[in-house]
C-alpha cells in the first residue's frame, strides 16, 4: 500500500483549520496507522498534543515538530532540507501508513511569504493539500476568488489541492457558496486553468471554542468520512523538489556508508561541507592535509564535527612509498621513474586519486580550487575507464521545482563525433537510472526530426542511429530542439505523434560549448539546483566541482559520489 499523506494549509488567521486537522486525522486513524507532522510549531503547542492523543503511532511533540516559527521567519530556505529529513525520520520511526501534515500556525508577526512557504514544504514532502479558507467577512464570490488565489499559489509550488474546507460559514451563505461553486465551468477556459476544478468542497459552520468532542461531532455532521478518504486516495503527481532530491541523496548515502577523499583540505567550503556530512553520519571522509592545521582552522570556523574525519598527510613516508611503488607499476609503459612519481604525488589531486587506487577510499571529490583538468587527468591515468567505455563525460543532475533531469556533456568533451556523442547519451541514460529516473533521451540540435539541415544536424542524427543500434530498448528522440524536447505543447506542434518529445529528461547537447552554457544559464536564471558534474565512464567514482561551488553543492556532490561507489 502506498503511503497517504496530506498537508492542511489555512489562509490568514487559520480560522477553523484546527477543527479540520482533528477531523481528518480521526478519519485516517480509523483506517490506517497514522502520524502527524508539524514543519513549524512551538514546542509547547497544546494543539499538537491534542492531535498526538488521537493518533495511533507512538510519537512525542519533540519528534513531530521540526522547526519553531522564529526559525522559519529568518531561515526559510535553509530550514527546508532539515524539515524534509525530520519528516522522513518520523515516518521511519512510526512506520506510518498515513500522515497528516499541519502547516504553520498564525503568529503575531505578519509574514507575507508564509502561505507560499507552507505550499513549498508540501511539495518538498510530496504531499497534496487540503485548503482551509475562512468565510468570515466574505461573500460567496470573494470566497471563490480567495480559493482561486490560494490554489494558484499551491500549483505554482508544484503540488495540488485535493479538497477545500470553507469554515465560519452560516447556513445561508453556505448554500449560496455551494451553488456558485458547482455551477462554475472550468473545463473549456485556458485562462481559468489555475482554478480548482472538480475538487470537493466542504462547508463548516462557525465554531466558538467548544470542546474537542463537540467540534468533532459538528465536523462529522457536515463531512462524511468516506468523502475525505476518497479525496485523499485520488492519484496525484508527486513532485521531486531539490530538497526532496537532496534528502534522497543523503539518505541513500547514509544507508550504505562509503569513504570519500577530499584533496582540497585547505579550502573553507570543503571543510564546512565535510563538517555537515560528518555531523549527520552520512559518509566517512578522508581529508588530505595536516590534521592539526585543519582542525585549528575548523575551530576558527566553529565547525565541531571535523574531528570525526580521517586525515592523510602528504608527507607520510610510509604512504608515499606505497603510492610511488603503485604509480610506477601503473605507469610503467610510460616509463615513469620513482622520482617522477614523487613529483606527481606532490599534487594533492594525484595524491588523493592514489588513495582511491589503493582502496583507502571509495571515491574522490575535488575541483573547488583546482581546474577540471587537474581533477580528471589523474583519474584517467590511474583509475581509467570502465570496460567498454571509450571516453569520460560529464553530466549534471538539474533539480527543477518538481523534477530532476540530466544534462550532458557539460564538462569534458569539446567536440564529440557521432560515436562519442552516442556513448555520452548511453552513459547519461545509465546515470539517470542510477538515481531513479526512467530515462527519456533527447539528442539536441537546432533541428527537430528533419526540420533543419546541415552537417551538425547530420552528426546528431547519426549519433541517434548509433544509440538505437547499441541500446535498442532506450527511449530516445533526435534530432530535436530543446523546446520540443521540454514542452509537450511545443512537441505537439513540432514532433506530432512522438511519445518522447515533450517528455525528455536526459538532454544530450551536441558539444561542450552548448552544454556548458546551457546548464549554467538554466541554473542561474531559473534557480535550478545543479548537482555535479558527475564524471561518467570511470572505473571508480571521481567527481569534479565548479570552482564557484557553494557548500551545498559540495555536500550534494560528495553524497552522489558515495552513491556511485555503492
Coordinates of C-alpha atoms in Angstrom, one line a residue:
X1 CA 0.0 0.0 0.0
X2 CA 1.4 3.4 -0.9
X3 CA 1.7 6.0 1.8
X4 CA -1.2 8.5 2.1
X5 CA -0.2 12.0 3.2
X6 CA -1.9 15.4 3.1
X7 CA -0.9 18.9 4.2
X8 CA -3.6 21.1 5.8
X9 CA -3.0 24.7 5.0
X10 CA -5.1 27.6 6.3
X11 CA -5.2 31.1 5.0
X12 CA -4.8 34.3 7.1
X13 CA -5.9 33.7 10.7
X14 CA -6.1 29.9 10.2
X15 CA -9.8 30.0 11.5
X16 CA -11.2 26.5 11.6
X17 CA -8.0 24.9 10.5
X18 CA -7.6 23.0 13.8
X19 CA -11.1 21.6 13.5
X20 CA -10.3 20.3 10.1
X21 CA -7.0 18.8 11.2
X22 CA -8.6 16.9 14.0
X23 CA -11.4 15.7 11.8
X24 CA -9.1 14.5 9.0
X25 CA -6.7 12.8 11.5
X26 CA -9.6 10.9 13.1
X27 CA -10.9 9.8 9.8
X28 CA -7.4 8.4 8.8
X29 CA -6.8 6.8 12.3
X30 CA -10.0 4.7 11.8
X31 CA -8.4 3.0 8.8
X32 CA -4.6 3.5 8.9
X33 CA -1.6 3.6 11.2
X34 CA -1.4 7.4 11.2
X35 CA 1.1 10.0 12.4
X36 CA 1.1 13.8 12.4
X37 CA 3.9 16.2 11.4
X38 CA 4.4 19.9 12.1
X39 CA 7.0 21.6 9.9
X40 CA 6.7 24.6 12.1
X41 CA 5.2 25.0 15.6
X42 CA 6.0 26.0 19.1
X43 CA 7.4 23.1 21.2
X44 CA 4.8 23.8 24.0
X45 CA 2.0 23.8 21.5
X46 CA -1.2 22.4 23.0
X47 CA -2.9 21.6 19.7
X48 CA 0.0 19.4 18.6
X49 CA -0.5 17.4 21.9
X50 CA -4.3 17.2 21.2
X51 CA -3.5 15.7 17.8
X52 CA -1.0 13.2 19.2
X53 CA -3.6 11.9 21.6
X54 CA -5.8 10.7 18.8
X55 CA -3.1 9.2 16.6
X56 CA -2.3 5.5 16.8
X57 CA 1.5 5.8 16.5
X58 CA 4.0 6.4 19.4
X59 CA 5.5 9.8 18.9
X60 CA 6.3 12.8 21.1
X61 CA 5.8 16.6 20.5
X62 CA 9.6 16.9 20.1
X63 CA 9.7 14.3 17.4
X64 CA 6.9 15.7 15.2
X65 CA 7.8 19.4 15.4
X66 CA 10.7 20.2 13.1
X67 CA 11.3 24.0 13.5
X68 CA 9.9 26.9 15.5
X69 CA 8.2 29.8 13.9
X70 CA 11.0 32.1 14.9
X71 CA 13.5 29.9 13.0
X72 CA 11.2 29.8 9.9
X73 CA 10.8 33.6 9.8
X74 CA 14.5 34.2 9.2
X75 CA 15.8 30.9 7.7
X76 CA 13.1 29.6 5.3
X77 CA 15.4 28.2 2.7
X78 CA 18.0 26.6 5.0
X79 CA 15.1 25.1 7.0
X80 CA 13.6 23.2 4.1
X81 CA 16.2 20.5 4.0
X82 CA 16.0 19.8 7.7
X83 CA 12.2 19.7 7.6
X84 CA 12.3 17.0 4.8
X85 CA 14.9 15.0 6.8
X86 CA 12.8 15.2 10.1
X87 CA 9.6 14.2 8.3
X88 CA 11.2 11.0 6.9
X89 CA 12.7 10.3 10.4
X90 CA 9.1 10.4 11.8
X91 CA 7.9 8.1 9.0
X92 CA 10.7 5.6 9.7
X93 CA 10.2 5.7 13.4
X94 CA 6.4 5.2 13.3
X95 CA 6.2 3.0 10.2
X96 CA 3.0 5.1 9.5
X97 CA 0.7 4.3 6.6
X98 CA -0.7 7.8 6.6
X99 CA 0.5 11.2 7.8
X100 CA -1.3 14.5 8.4
X101 CA 1.0 17.5 8.0
X102 CA -0.4 20.6 9.7
X103 CA 1.2 23.8 8.2
X104 CA 2.2 26.9 10.1
X105 CA 0.2 28.5 12.9
X106 CA -1.0 32.1 12.9
X107 CA 1.6 34.3 14.6
X108 CA 1.6 37.9 15.9
X109 CA 4.3 38.7 13.3
X110 CA 2.9 39.2 9.8
X111 CA 4.8 37.2 7.2
X112 CA 3.7 37.7 3.7
X113 CA 5.6 34.7 2.5
X114 CA 4.2 32.2 5.0
X115 CA 1.4 30.7 2.8
X116 CA 3.9 30.2 -0.1
X117 CA 6.4 28.6 2.3
X118 CA 3.7 26.2 3.5
X119 CA 2.9 25.2 -0.1
X120 CA 6.6 24.6 -0.9
X121 CA 7.0 22.5 2.1
X122 CA 4.0 20.4 1.0
X123 CA 5.8 19.9 -2.4
X124 CA 9.0 19.0 -0.6
X125 CA 7.2 16.3 1.2
X126 CA 5.4 15.1 -2.0
X127 CA 2.1 15.9 -0.3
X128 CA -1.1 17.2 -1.8
X129 CA -3.1 19.8 0.1
X130 CA -6.4 20.3 1.9
X131 CA -7.1 24.0 1.8
X132 CA -8.9 25.8 4.6
X133 CA -10.5 29.2 3.9
X134 CA -12.4 31.3 6.3
X135 CA -15.8 32.8 5.2
X136 CA -15.7 35.5 7.8
X137 CA -16.4 39.0 6.3
X138 CA -16.6 37.5 2.8
X139 CA -19.5 36.9 0.3
X140 CA -19.7 33.9 -1.9
X141 CA -17.7 35.4 -4.8
X142 CA -15.0 36.6 -2.6
X143 CA -14.6 33.2 -1.1
X144 CA -14.3 31.6 -4.5
X145 CA -11.7 34.2 -5.6
X146 CA -9.8 33.5 -2.4
X147 CA -9.8 29.8 -3.1
X148 CA -8.6 30.5 -6.7
X149 CA -5.7 32.7 -5.5
X150 CA -4.6 30.2 -2.8
X151 CA -4.9 27.3 -5.3
X152 CA -2.8 29.2 -7.9
X153 CA -0.1 29.6 -5.2
X154 CA -0.2 25.9 -4.3
X155 CA 0.0 24.9 -8.0
X156 CA 3.0 27.2 -8.5
X157 CA 4.7 25.4 -5.7
X158 CA 4.2 22.2 -7.7
X159 CA 1.6 20.4 -5.7
X160 CA -2.2 20.3 -5.8
X161 CA -5.4 20.8 -3.8
X162 CA -7.4 17.6 -3.2
X163 CA -10.2 19.4 -1.3
X164 CA -11.4 22.7 0.1
X165 CA -12.9 23.4 3.5
X166 CA -14.7 26.7 4.0
X167 CA -15.1 27.5 7.7
X168 CA -17.1 30.0 9.7
X169 CA -19.9 29.8 7.1
X170 CA -23.5 30.3 8.1
X171 CA -26.3 28.3 6.5
X172 CA -27.5 30.9 4.0
X173 CA -24.0 31.8 2.8
X174 CA -23.1 28.1 2.7
X175 CA -26.0 27.3 0.4
X176 CA -25.2 30.1 -2.0
X177 CA -21.5 29.2 -2.0
X178 CA -22.2 25.5 -2.9
X179 CA -24.5 26.7 -5.8
X180 CA -21.9 29.1 -7.1
X181 CA -19.0 26.6 -6.7
X182 CA -20.8 23.8 -8.5
X183 CA -22.1 26.0 -11.3
X184 CA -18.7 27.3 -12.4
X185 CA -17.4 25.7 -15.6
X186 CA -13.6 25.5 -15.7
X187 CA -13.1 22.8 -18.3
X188 CA -13.0 24.9 -21.5
X189 CA -11.2 28.0 -20.5
X190 CA -7.4 28.1 -20.7
X191 CA -7.3 31.3 -18.6
X192 CA -9.0 29.5 -15.8
X193 CA -6.6 26.5 -15.6
X194 CA -5.3 27.6 -12.2
X195 CA -8.7 27.4 -10.6
X196 CA -9.9 24.4 -8.5
X197 CA -11.9 22.1 -10.8
X198 CA -14.0 19.1 -9.7
X199 CA -12.4 19.4 -6.2
X200 CA -14.6 18.5 -3.2
X201 CA -15.9 21.5 -1.2
X202 CA -17.0 21.2 2.4
X203 CA -18.7 24.0 4.3
X204 CA -18.4 24.1 8.1
X205 CA -20.4 26.4 10.4
X206 CA -18.9 28.9 12.9
X207 CA -17.2 27.4 16.0
X208 CA -16.8 29.2 19.2
X209 CA -14.2 27.4 21.2
X210 CA -16.3 24.5 22.3
X211 CA -14.7 21.2 23.5
X212 CA -12.9 18.8 21.2
X213 CA -15.8 16.3 21.4
X214 CA -18.3 19.0 20.3
X215 CA -16.3 20.2 17.4
X216 CA -15.7 16.6 16.3
X217 CA -19.4 16.0 16.3
X218 CA -20.0 19.0 14.2
X219 CA -17.2 18.0 11.7
X220 CA -18.7 14.5 11.4
X221 CA -22.2 16.0 10.8
X222 CA -21.0 18.1 7.9
X223 CA -18.2 15.9 6.4
X224 CA -18.7 12.3 5.5
X225 CA -15.6 10.1 6.4
X226 CA -15.8 8.3 3.1
X227 CA -15.7 11.5 1.2
X228 CA -12.5 12.5 3.0
X229 CA -10.9 9.2 2.3
X230 CA -11.9 9.1 -1.3
X231 CA -10.3 12.6 -1.8
X232 CA -7.1 11.5 -0.2
X233 CA -6.9 8.3 -2.2
X234 CA -7.0 10.2 -5.5
X235 CA -3.9 9.7 -7.6
X236 CA -1.7 12.7 -7.9
X237 CA 1.6 13.5 -9.5
X238 CA 4.3 13.6 -6.7
X239 CA 6.8 16.3 -7.3
X240 CA 10.5 15.8 -6.7
X241 CA 11.8 19.2 -5.4
X242 CA 15.5 20.0 -5.0
X243 CA 15.2 19.5 -1.2
X244 CA 13.4 16.1 -1.6
X245 CA 16.1 15.0 -4.1
X246 CA 18.9 16.1 -1.8
X247 CA 17.3 14.2 1.1
X248 CA 17.2 11.1 -1.1
X249 CA 20.9 11.5 -2.0
X250 CA 21.9 11.9 1.7
X251 CA 19.5 9.2 2.9
X252 CA 20.7 6.6 0.4
X253 CA 24.4 7.5 1.0
X254 CA 23.9 7.1 4.8
X255 CA 22.2 3.7 4.3
X256 CA 25.4 2.2 2.9
X257 CA 28.3 4.4 4.1
X258 CA 31.3 4.8 1.8
X259 CA 34.6 6.6 2.3
X260 CA 35.3 9.7 0.1
X261 CA 38.6 11.5 -0.1
X262 CA 38.7 15.3 -0.3
X263 CA 42.1 16.5 -1.5
X264 CA 41.5 20.2 -1.0
X265 CA 41.7 20.3 2.8
X266 CA 42.8 23.9 2.8
X267 CA 39.5 25.3 1.4
X268 CA 36.9 26.5 3.9
X269 CA 33.9 25.4 1.7
X270 CA 35.3 21.8 1.7
X271 CA 35.7 21.9 5.5
X272 CA 32.2 23.2 6.0
X273 CA 30.7 20.5 3.7
X274 CA 32.7 17.8 5.4
X275 CA 31.5 19.0 8.8
X276 CA 27.9 18.9 7.7
X277 CA 28.2 15.3 6.4
X278 CA 30.2 14.0 9.4
X279 CA 27.8 15.6 11.9
X280 CA 24.9 13.6 10.2
X281 CA 27.0 10.4 9.8
X282 CA 26.3 10.3 6.1
X283 CA 29.8 9.3 4.8
X284 CA 33.3 8.6 6.0
X285 CA 35.7 11.2 4.9
X286 CA 39.5 11.4 4.4
X287 CA 40.8 15.0 4.2
X288 CA 44.2 15.4 2.6
X289 CA 46.3 17.7 4.7
X290 CA 47.8 18.2 8.1
X291 CA 45.4 17.3 10.9
X292 CA 46.5 19.9 13.4
X293 CA 46.4 22.7 10.8
X294 CA 43.0 21.7 9.5
X295 CA 41.4 21.3 13.0
X296 CA 42.8 24.7 14.0
X297 CA 41.0 26.3 11.0
X298 CA 37.9 24.3 11.9
X299 CA 37.8 25.8 15.3
X300 CA 38.1 29.3 13.8
X301 CA 35.1 28.4 11.6
X302 CA 33.1 27.0 14.6
X303 CA 33.0 23.5 13.0
X304 CA 32.6 20.8 15.6
X305 CA 32.4 17.5 13.7
X306 CA 35.7 17.5 11.7
X307 CA 37.4 15.5 14.4
X308 CA 35.4 12.6 13.0
X309 CA 37.3 12.8 9.7
X310 CA 40.4 10.8 8.9
X311 CA 43.4 12.9 7.9
X312 CA 46.2 11.9 5.5
X313 CA 49.4 13.9 5.4
X314 CA 51.1 14.2 2.1
X315 CA 54.4 13.9 4.0
X316 CA 53.6 10.4 5.4
X317 CA 56.6 8.5 4.1
X318 CA 55.1 5.1 4.6
X319 CA 52.1 6.1 2.5
X320 CA 54.3 7.8 -0.1
X321 CA 56.4 4.7 -0.6
X322 CA 53.3 2.6 -1.1
X323 CA 51.9 5.2 -3.6
X324 CA 55.2 5.6 -5.5
X325 CA 55.5 1.8 -6.0
X326 CA 51.9 1.5 -7.2
X327 CA 52.1 4.6 -9.5
X328 CA 55.3 3.3 -11.2
X329 CA 53.6 0.0 -11.7
X330 CA 50.5 1.6 -13.3
X331 CA 52.6 4.0 -15.5
X332 CA 55.3 1.5 -16.4
X333 CA 54.5 1.7 -20.1
X334 CA 55.1 5.5 -19.9
X335 CA 58.5 4.8 -18.3
X336 CA 57.6 6.5 -15.0
X337 CA 60.5 6.6 -12.5
X338 CA 60.3 6.9 -8.7
X339 CA 61.5 10.5 -8.9
X340 CA 58.7 11.4 -11.4
X341 CA 56.2 9.6 -9.3
X342 CA 57.1 11.6 -6.2
X343 CA 56.9 14.8 -8.2
X344 CA 53.4 13.9 -9.3
X345 CA 52.3 12.9 -5.8
X346 CA 53.2 16.4 -4.6
X347 CA 49.9 17.4 -6.4
X348 CA 47.1 16.9 -3.9
X349 CA 44.7 15.7 -6.7
X350 CA 47.2 12.9 -7.7
X351 CA 47.7 12.1 -4.1
X352 CA 44.0 11.8 -3.4
X353 CA 43.4 9.8 -6.5
X354 CA 46.0 7.3 -5.4
X355 CA 44.2 6.8 -2.1
X356 CA 41.2 5.6 -4.3
X357 CA 43.5 3.4 -6.3
X358 CA 45.0 1.8 -3.2
X359 CA 41.5 1.1 -1.8
X360 CA 41.8 3.6 1.1
X361 CA 38.8 5.5 -0.3
X362 CA 35.8 4.6 -2.4
X363 CA 35.7 7.8 -4.4
X364 CA 37.1 11.3 -4.7
X365 CA 35.6 14.9 -4.9
X366 CA 37.8 17.8 -6.0
X367 CA 37.7 20.9 -8.1
X368 CA 36.7 23.7 -5.7
X369 CA 40.1 25.3 -6.2
X370 CA 41.5 23.1 -9.0
X371 CA 40.6 23.0 -12.6
X372 CA 38.5 20.2 -14.1
X373 CA 41.7 19.1 -16.0
X374 CA 43.6 18.7 -12.7
X375 CA 40.8 16.5 -11.3
X376 CA 40.2 14.4 -14.4
X377 CA 43.8 13.8 -15.6
X378 CA 45.0 11.7 -12.6
X379 CA 41.7 9.7 -12.8
X380 CA 42.2 9.0 -16.5
X381 CA 45.8 8.0 -16.0
X382 CA 45.5 5.7 -13.0
X383 CA 41.8 4.8 -12.4
X384 CA 41.0 4.6 -16.1
X385 CA 37.7 4.0 -17.9
X386 CA 35.3 1.1 -17.3
X387 CA 35.5 -1.9 -19.6
X388 CA 33.5 -1.0 -22.7
X389 CA 33.8 2.8 -22.2
X390 CA 36.0 4.7 -24.6
X391 CA 35.6 8.1 -23.0
X392 CA 34.7 10.0 -19.9
X393 CA 31.9 12.5 -20.0
X394 CA 30.4 15.0 -17.5
X395 CA 26.7 15.1 -16.6
X396 CA 24.8 17.4 -14.3
X397 CA 21.7 16.5 -12.3
X398 CA 19.5 19.5 -12.8
X399 CA 16.9 19.8 -9.9
X400 CA 14.0 21.8 -11.0
X401 CA 11.0 22.8 -8.9
X402 CA 9.2 19.5 -9.4
X403 CA 11.5 17.0 -11.1
X404 CA 15.2 16.1 -11.9
X405 CA 16.7 16.0 -15.3
X406 CA 20.2 15.1 -16.7
X407 CA 22.2 17.5 -18.8
X408 CA 25.3 16.2 -20.7
X409 CA 28.1 16.6 -21.7
X410 CA 28.7 19.8 -19.9
X411 CA 32.2 19.4 -18.6
X412 CA 34.7 17.2 -20.6
X413 CA 34.4 16.6 -24.4
X414 CA 34.7 19.8 -26.6
X415 CA 33.6 18.4 -30.0
X416 CA 32.4 14.8 -29.8
X417 CA 31.9 12.9 -33.1
X418 CA 28.7 10.9 -33.7
X419 CA 30.1 7.7 -32.0
X420 CA 31.3 9.6 -29.0
X421 CA 28.0 11.5 -28.7
X422 CA 26.2 8.2 -28.8
X423 CA 28.4 6.9 -25.9
X424 CA 27.7 10.1 -23.9
X425 CA 23.9 9.5 -24.4
X426 CA 24.1 5.9 -23.2
X427 CA 26.3 6.9 -20.2
X428 CA 23.9 9.7 -19.3
X429 CA 20.9 7.3 -19.5
X430 CA 22.7 5.0 -17.1
X431 CA 23.3 7.9 -14.7
X432 CA 19.6 8.7 -14.8
X433 CA 18.7 5.1 -13.9
X434 CA 21.2 5.1 -11.1
X435 CA 19.3 8.0 -9.5
X436 CA 15.8 6.6 -10.0
X437 CA 15.0 8.4 -13.2
X438 CA 13.5 6.4 -16.1
X439 CA 15.5 7.9 -19.0
X440 CA 13.9 9.6 -21.9
X441 CA 16.8 10.8 -24.0
X442 CA 16.7 13.9 -26.3
X443 CA 19.6 14.4 -28.8
X444 CA 19.6 18.2 -29.0
X445 CA 20.1 20.2 -32.2
X446 CA 18.7 23.3 -34.0
X447 CA 16.5 20.8 -35.9
X448 CA 13.5 18.7 -34.9
X449 CA 13.1 15.5 -36.8
X450 CA 14.4 16.8 -40.0
X451 CA 13.1 20.4 -39.9
X452 CA 16.7 21.7 -40.4
X453 CA 19.6 20.6 -42.5
X454 CA 23.4 20.8 -42.2
X455 CA 26.5 18.8 -41.1
X456 CA 25.8 19.5 -37.4
X457 CA 22.3 18.1 -37.7
X458 CA 23.6 15.1 -39.6
X459 CA 26.1 14.3 -36.8
X460 CA 23.3 14.3 -34.2
X461 CA 21.1 12.1 -36.3
X462 CA 23.9 9.7 -36.9
X463 CA 24.6 9.6 -33.1
X464 CA 20.9 8.9 -32.5
X465 CA 21.0 6.0 -35.0
X466 CA 24.1 4.5 -33.2
X467 CA 22.3 4.8 -29.8
X468 CA 19.3 2.9 -31.2
X469 CA 21.7 0.2 -32.5
X470 CA 23.7 -0.1 -29.3
X471 CA 20.7 0.3 -26.8
X472 CA 17.6 -0.7 -28.7
X473 CA 15.4 -0.5 -25.6
X474 CA 16.4 3.0 -24.7
X475 CA 13.7 5.7 -25.2
X476 CA 15.3 8.3 -27.4
X477 CA 14.4 11.1 -29.9
X478 CA 16.7 13.0 -32.1
X479 CA 17.5 15.3 -33.6
X480 CA 15.3 17.6 -31.5
X481 CA 15.2 21.2 -30.4
X482 CA 15.2 22.0 -26.7
X483 CA 11.7 23.5 -26.7
X484 CA 10.3 20.4 -28.4
X485 CA 12.1 18.1 -26.0
X486 CA 11.0 20.0 -22.9
X487 CA 7.4 21.2 -23.7
X488 CA 4.5 18.8 -24.5
X489 CA 2.7 21.8 -26.1
X490 CA 5.7 22.6 -28.4
X491 CA 6.2 18.9 -29.1
X492 CA 2.6 18.6 -30.3
X493 CA 3.3 21.1 -33.0
X494 CA 6.9 20.2 -33.9
X495 CA 7.0 16.4 -33.3
X496 CA 3.5 15.1 -33.7
X497 CA 2.8 11.5 -32.5
X498 CA 6.3 11.2 -30.9
X499 CA 5.8 9.9 -27.4
X500 CA 9.2 11.0 -26.1
X501 CA 9.2 14.6 -27.4
X502 CA 7.9 16.9 -24.7
X503 CA 8.9 14.5 -22.0
X504 CA 12.7 14.3 -22.3
X505 CA 14.6 14.1 -19.0
X506 CA 18.1 13.3 -20.4
X507 CA 19.3 16.2 -22.5
X508 CA 22.3 15.4 -24.6
X509 CA 24.0 18.5 -26.1
X510 CA 25.9 18.4 -29.4
X511 CA 29.1 19.9 -27.9
X512 CA 30.7 21.2 -24.8
X513 CA 30.1 24.8 -25.7
X514 CA 26.3 24.3 -25.9
X515 CA 26.2 22.0 -22.8
X516 CA 28.2 24.2 -20.5
X517 CA 26.4 27.4 -21.5
X518 CA 23.0 25.7 -21.2
X519 CA 23.4 24.3 -17.7
X520 CA 24.9 27.5 -16.3
X521 CA 22.2 29.6 -18.0
X522 CA 19.4 27.4 -16.6
X523 CA 21.0 27.2 -13.2
X524 CA 21.4 30.9 -12.8
X525 CA 18.2 32.1 -14.5
X526 CA 15.7 29.6 -13.2
X527 CA 17.1 28.8 -9.8
X528 CA 17.5 25.1 -10.6
X529 CA 20.0 23.2 -8.4
X530 CA 22.8 21.8 -10.5
X531 CA 24.5 18.8 -8.9
X532 CA 27.7 17.7 -10.5
X533 CA 29.4 17.3 -12.8
X534 CA 29.2 13.5 -12.5
X535 CA 32.2 12.0 -14.3
X536 CA 30.7 9.2 -16.3
X537 CA 32.7 6.2 -17.6
X538 CA 35.4 5.9 -14.9
X539 CA 36.3 2.6 -13.0
X540 CA 35.9 4.4 -9.7
X541 CA 33.8 7.5 -8.9
X542 CA 35.7 10.7 -9.2
X543 CA 33.7 13.9 -9.4
X544 CA 34.6 17.4 -10.2
X545 CA 33.3 20.6 -8.5
X546 CA 32.9 24.0 -10.1
X547 CA 35.3 26.5 -8.7
X548 CA 32.2 28.6 -7.9
X549 CA 30.7 25.7 -5.9
X550 CA 28.6 26.5 -2.8
X551 CA 28.9 24.5 0.3
X552 CA 25.6 22.8 -0.5
X553 CA 26.9 21.9 -4.0
X554 CA 29.9 20.2 -2.4
X555 CA 27.6 18.3 0.1
X556 CA 25.4 17.0 -2.7
X557 CA 28.4 16.0 -4.9
X558 CA 30.0 14.1 -2.1
X559 CA 26.7 12.3 -1.4
X560 CA 26.2 11.3 -5.1
X561 CA 29.8 10.1 -5.3
X562 CA 29.1 7.9 -2.3
X563 CA 26.0 6.6 -4.1
X564 CA 28.0 5.8 -7.2
X565 CA 30.5 3.9 -5.1
X566 CA 27.7 1.7 -3.8

